[in-house]
mmCIF file of C-alpha atoms in Angstrom:
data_model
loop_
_atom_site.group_PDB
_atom_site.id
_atom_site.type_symbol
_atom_site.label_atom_id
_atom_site.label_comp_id
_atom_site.label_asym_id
_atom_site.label_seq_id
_atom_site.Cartn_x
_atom_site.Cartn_y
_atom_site.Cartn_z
ATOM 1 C CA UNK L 1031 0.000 0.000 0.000
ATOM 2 C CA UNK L 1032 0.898 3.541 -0.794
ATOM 3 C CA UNK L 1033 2.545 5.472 2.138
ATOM 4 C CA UNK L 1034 2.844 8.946 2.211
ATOM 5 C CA UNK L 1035 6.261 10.256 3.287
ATOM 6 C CA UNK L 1036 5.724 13.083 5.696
ATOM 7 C CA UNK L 1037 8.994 15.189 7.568
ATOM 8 C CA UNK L 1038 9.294 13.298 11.016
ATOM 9 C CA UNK L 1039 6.728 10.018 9.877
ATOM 10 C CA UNK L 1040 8.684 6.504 11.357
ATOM 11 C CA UNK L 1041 6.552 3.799 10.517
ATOM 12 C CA UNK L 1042 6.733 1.066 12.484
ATOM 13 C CA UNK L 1043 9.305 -1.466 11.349
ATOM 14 C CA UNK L 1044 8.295 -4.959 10.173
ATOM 15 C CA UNK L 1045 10.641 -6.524 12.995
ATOM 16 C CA UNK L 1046 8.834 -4.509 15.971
ATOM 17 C CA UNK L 1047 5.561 -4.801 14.334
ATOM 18 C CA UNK L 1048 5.924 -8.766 14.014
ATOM 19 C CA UNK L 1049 7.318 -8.878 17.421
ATOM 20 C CA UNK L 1050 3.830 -6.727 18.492
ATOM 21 C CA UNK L 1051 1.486 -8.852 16.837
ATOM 22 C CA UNK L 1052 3.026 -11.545 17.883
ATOM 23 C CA UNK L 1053 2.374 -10.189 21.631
ATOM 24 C CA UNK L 1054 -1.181 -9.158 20.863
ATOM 25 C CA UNK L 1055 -1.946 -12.273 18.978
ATOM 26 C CA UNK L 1056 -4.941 -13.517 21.807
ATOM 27 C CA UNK L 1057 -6.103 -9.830 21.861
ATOM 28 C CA UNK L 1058 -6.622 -8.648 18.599
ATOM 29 C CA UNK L 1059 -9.484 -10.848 16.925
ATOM 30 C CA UNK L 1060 -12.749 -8.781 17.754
ATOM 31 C CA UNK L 1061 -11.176 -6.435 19.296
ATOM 32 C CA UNK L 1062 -11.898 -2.459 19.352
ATOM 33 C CA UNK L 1063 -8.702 -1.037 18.770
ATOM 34 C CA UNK L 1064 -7.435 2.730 18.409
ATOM 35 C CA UNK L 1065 -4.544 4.184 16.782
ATOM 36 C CA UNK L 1066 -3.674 7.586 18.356
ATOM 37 C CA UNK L 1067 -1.131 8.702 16.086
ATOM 38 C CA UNK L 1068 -1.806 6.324 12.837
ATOM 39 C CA UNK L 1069 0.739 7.827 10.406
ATOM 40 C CA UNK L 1070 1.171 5.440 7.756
ATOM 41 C CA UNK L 1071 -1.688 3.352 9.276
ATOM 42 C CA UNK L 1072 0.415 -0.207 9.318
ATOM 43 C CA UNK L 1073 -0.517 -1.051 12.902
ATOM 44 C CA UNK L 1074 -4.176 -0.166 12.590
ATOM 45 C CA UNK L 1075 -4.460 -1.783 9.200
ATOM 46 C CA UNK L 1076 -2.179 -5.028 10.512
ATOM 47 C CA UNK L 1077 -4.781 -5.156 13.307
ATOM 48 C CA UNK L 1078 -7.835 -5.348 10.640
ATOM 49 C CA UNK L 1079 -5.865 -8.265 9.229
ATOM 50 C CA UNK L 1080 -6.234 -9.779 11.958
ATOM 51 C CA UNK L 1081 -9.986 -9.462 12.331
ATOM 52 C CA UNK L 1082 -10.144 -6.781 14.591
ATOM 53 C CA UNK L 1083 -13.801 -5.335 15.085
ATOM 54 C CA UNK L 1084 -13.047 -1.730 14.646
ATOM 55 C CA UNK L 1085 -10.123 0.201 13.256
ATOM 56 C CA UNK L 1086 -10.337 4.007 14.067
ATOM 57 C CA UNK L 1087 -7.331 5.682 13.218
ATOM 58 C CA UNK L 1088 -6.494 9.567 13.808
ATOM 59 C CA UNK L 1089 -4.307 11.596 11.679
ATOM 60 C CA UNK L 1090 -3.298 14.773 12.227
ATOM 61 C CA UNK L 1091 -1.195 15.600 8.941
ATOM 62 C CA UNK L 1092 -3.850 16.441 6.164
ATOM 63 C CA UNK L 1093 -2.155 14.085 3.618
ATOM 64 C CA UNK L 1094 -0.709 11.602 5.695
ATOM 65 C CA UNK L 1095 -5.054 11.183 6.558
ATOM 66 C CA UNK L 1096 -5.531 11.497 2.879
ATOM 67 C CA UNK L 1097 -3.652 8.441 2.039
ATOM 68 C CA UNK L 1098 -5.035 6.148 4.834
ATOM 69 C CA UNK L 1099 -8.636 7.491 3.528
ATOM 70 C CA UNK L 1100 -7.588 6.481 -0.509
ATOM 71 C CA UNK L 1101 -6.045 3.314 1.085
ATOM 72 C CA UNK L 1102 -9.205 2.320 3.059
ATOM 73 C CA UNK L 1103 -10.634 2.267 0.138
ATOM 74 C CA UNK L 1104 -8.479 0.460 -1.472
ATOM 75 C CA UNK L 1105 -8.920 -2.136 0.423
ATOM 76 C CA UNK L 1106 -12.429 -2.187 1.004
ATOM 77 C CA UNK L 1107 -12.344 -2.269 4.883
ATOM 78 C CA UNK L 1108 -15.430 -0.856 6.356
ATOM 79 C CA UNK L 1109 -14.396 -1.790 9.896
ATOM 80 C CA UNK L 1110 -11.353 1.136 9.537
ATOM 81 C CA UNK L 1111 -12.108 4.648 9.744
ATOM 82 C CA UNK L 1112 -9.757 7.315 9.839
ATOM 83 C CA UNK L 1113 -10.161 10.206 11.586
ATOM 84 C CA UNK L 1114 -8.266 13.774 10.756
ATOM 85 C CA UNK L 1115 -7.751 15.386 13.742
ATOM 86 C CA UNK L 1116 -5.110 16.164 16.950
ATOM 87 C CA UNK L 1117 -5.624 13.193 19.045
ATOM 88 C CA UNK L 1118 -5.217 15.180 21.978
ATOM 89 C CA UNK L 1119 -8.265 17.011 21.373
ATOM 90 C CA UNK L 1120 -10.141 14.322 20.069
ATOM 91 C CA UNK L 1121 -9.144 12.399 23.416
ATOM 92 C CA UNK L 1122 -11.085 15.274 25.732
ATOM 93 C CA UNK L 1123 -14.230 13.934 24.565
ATOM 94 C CA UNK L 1124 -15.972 11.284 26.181
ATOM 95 C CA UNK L 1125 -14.633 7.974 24.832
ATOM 96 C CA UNK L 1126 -16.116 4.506 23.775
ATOM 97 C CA UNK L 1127 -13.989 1.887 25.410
ATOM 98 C CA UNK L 1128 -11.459 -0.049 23.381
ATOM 99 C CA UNK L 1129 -9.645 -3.417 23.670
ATOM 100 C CA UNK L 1130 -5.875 -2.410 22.071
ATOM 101 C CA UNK L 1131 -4.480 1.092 22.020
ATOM 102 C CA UNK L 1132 -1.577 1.895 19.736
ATOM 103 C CA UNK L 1133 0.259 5.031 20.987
ATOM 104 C CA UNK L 1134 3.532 5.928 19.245
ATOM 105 C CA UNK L 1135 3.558 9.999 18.713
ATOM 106 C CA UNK L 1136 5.959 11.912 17.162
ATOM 107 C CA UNK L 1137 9.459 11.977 19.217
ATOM 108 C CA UNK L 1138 10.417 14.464 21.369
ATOM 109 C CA UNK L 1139 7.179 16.426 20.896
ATOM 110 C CA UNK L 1140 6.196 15.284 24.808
ATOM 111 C CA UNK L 1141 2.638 13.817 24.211
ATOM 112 C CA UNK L 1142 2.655 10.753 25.872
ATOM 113 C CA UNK L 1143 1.397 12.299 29.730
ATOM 114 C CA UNK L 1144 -0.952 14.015 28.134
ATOM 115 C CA UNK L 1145 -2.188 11.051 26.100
ATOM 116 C CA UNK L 1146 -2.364 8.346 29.058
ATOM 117 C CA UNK L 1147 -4.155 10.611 31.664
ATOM 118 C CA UNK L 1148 -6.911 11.391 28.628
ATOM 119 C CA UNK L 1149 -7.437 7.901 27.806
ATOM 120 C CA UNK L 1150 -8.021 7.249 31.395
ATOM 121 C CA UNK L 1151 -9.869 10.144 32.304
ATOM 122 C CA UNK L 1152 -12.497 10.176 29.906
ATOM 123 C CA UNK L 1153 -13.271 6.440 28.956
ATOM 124 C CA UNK L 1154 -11.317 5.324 26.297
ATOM 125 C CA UNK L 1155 -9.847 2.234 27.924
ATOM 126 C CA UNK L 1156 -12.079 -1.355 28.254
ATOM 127 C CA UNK L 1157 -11.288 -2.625 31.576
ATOM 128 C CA UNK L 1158 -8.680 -4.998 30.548
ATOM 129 C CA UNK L 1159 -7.424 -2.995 27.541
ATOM 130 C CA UNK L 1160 -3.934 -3.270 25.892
ATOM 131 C CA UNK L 1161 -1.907 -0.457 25.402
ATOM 132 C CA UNK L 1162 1.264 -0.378 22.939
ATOM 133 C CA UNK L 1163 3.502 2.427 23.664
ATOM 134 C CA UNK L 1164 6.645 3.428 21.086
ATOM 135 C CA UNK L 1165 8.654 5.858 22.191
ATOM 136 C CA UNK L 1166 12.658 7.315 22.051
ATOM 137 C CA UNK L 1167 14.494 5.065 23.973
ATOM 138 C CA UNK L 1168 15.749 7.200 26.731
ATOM 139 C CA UNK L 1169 12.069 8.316 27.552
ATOM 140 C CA UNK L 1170 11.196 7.687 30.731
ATOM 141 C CA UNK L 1171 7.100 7.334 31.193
ATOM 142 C CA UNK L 1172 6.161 8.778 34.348
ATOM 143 C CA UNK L 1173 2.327 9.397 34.119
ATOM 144 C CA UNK L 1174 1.798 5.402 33.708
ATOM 145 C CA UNK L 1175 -1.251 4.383 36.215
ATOM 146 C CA UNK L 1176 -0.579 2.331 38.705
ATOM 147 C CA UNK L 1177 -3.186 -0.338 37.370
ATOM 148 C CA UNK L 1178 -1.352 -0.739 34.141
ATOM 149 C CA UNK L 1179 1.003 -3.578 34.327
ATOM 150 C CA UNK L 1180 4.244 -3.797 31.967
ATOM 151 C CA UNK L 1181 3.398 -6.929 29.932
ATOM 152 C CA UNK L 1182 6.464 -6.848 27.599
ATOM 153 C CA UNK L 1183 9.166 -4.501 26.988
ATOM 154 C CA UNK L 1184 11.857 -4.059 24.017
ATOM 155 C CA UNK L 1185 14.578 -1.700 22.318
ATOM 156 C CA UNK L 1186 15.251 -1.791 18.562
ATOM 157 C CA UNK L 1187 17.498 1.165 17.686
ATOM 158 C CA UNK L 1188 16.800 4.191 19.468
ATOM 159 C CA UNK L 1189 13.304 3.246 19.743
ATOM 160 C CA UNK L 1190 11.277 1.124 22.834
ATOM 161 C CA UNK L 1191 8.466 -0.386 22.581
ATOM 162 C CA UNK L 1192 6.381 -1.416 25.699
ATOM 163 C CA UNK L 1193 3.194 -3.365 25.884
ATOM 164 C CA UNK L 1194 0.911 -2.495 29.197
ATOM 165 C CA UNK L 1195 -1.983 -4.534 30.195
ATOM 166 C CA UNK L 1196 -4.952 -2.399 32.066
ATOM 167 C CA UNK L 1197 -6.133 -4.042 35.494
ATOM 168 C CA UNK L 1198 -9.372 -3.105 36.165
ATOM 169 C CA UNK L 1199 -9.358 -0.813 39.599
#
C-alpha cells in the first residue's frame, strides 16, 4: 500500500511490528482497537488483518489522513475509519472503550502524559485494555497508572516499545 512520506513520519518497522502482533496475537481478533497517532496506518491496518472489530485511526497531517482514507478504500475495509484530527483534542471527549491502544507519537514532541491521563480520564480504555507504547528510547514514562502492568518490553534502535496490560481498579 501507498505510504505517504511526511517530515518526522517513522513507521513502524516490520521486525517490531511482528514482534507486536506476535504479543497481541490472543487480543486482537474482535477487538476495538485505536490508533492515536496512525501515520502510515500499518498497525491499525495489521490489526484489521487480523480481524479486529473496529479500526479508528487519527491523523493529524492532512495528507498523511488522505492516504489512509484512498487506502481504506483500497482495500475495502469498512471496519477502519480514519479520523483527521489532533488526538489530543479528540481524546477530551468522552470515549467509547477499546480493547488495544496503539500510541507511538511523534518523538520528542512530549505527548505521551498528556495522552495516558486522557485515555483514562475520559473512557477510552475497556477494563482490561492493551496499550502499545513506542517511544525514544531514553524516555522515561512517568504518568503510567498504577493499574497498568508492563506486559512486555523491548529496544530496537533508538526506539522502545512497551506493551501495558490495564487491570481493572
Amino acid at each position: 500500500m501507498p505510504v505517504y512520506d511526511a517530515e518526522g513520519l517513522r513507521p513502524t518497522t516490520d521486525r517490531v511490528k511482528e514482534t507486536l502482533f506476535n504479543w497481541l496475537a490472543q487480543d486482537v481478533p474482535r477487538a476495538k482497537v485505536l490508533d492515536l497517532f496512525a501515520g502510515s496506518g500499518g498497525l491499525g491496518f495489521e490489526s484489521a488483518s487480523r480481524q479486529a472489530q473496529h479500526v479508528t485511526m487519527l491523523e493529524m497531517n492532512k495528507q498523511a489522513h488522505k492516504q489512509l482514507q484512498s487506502n481504506i478504500q483500497t482495500l475495502d475495509a469498512s471496519n477502519i475509519e480514519a479520523i483527521h484530527t489532533d488526538a489530543l483534542v479528540f481524546l477530551k471527549q468522552a470515549g467509547t472503550p477499546h480493547d488495544v491502544v496503539f500510541i507511538d507519537p511523534p518523538f520528542r514532541k512530549g505527548l505521551l502524559d498528556g495522552v495516558i491521563h486522557l485515555l483514562e480520564q475520559n473512557g477510552w480504555l475497556s477494563a482490561n485494555a492493551m496499550i502499545y507504547i513506542e517511544a525514544e528510547k531514553e524516555l522515561t514514562i512517568d504518568a503510567v497508572p498504577t493499574h497498568w502492568q508492563l506486559h512486555r518490553e523491548k529496544t530496537a534502535g533508538q526506539v522502545c516499545y512497551r506493551l501495558f496490560e490495564r487491570e481493572e481498579k
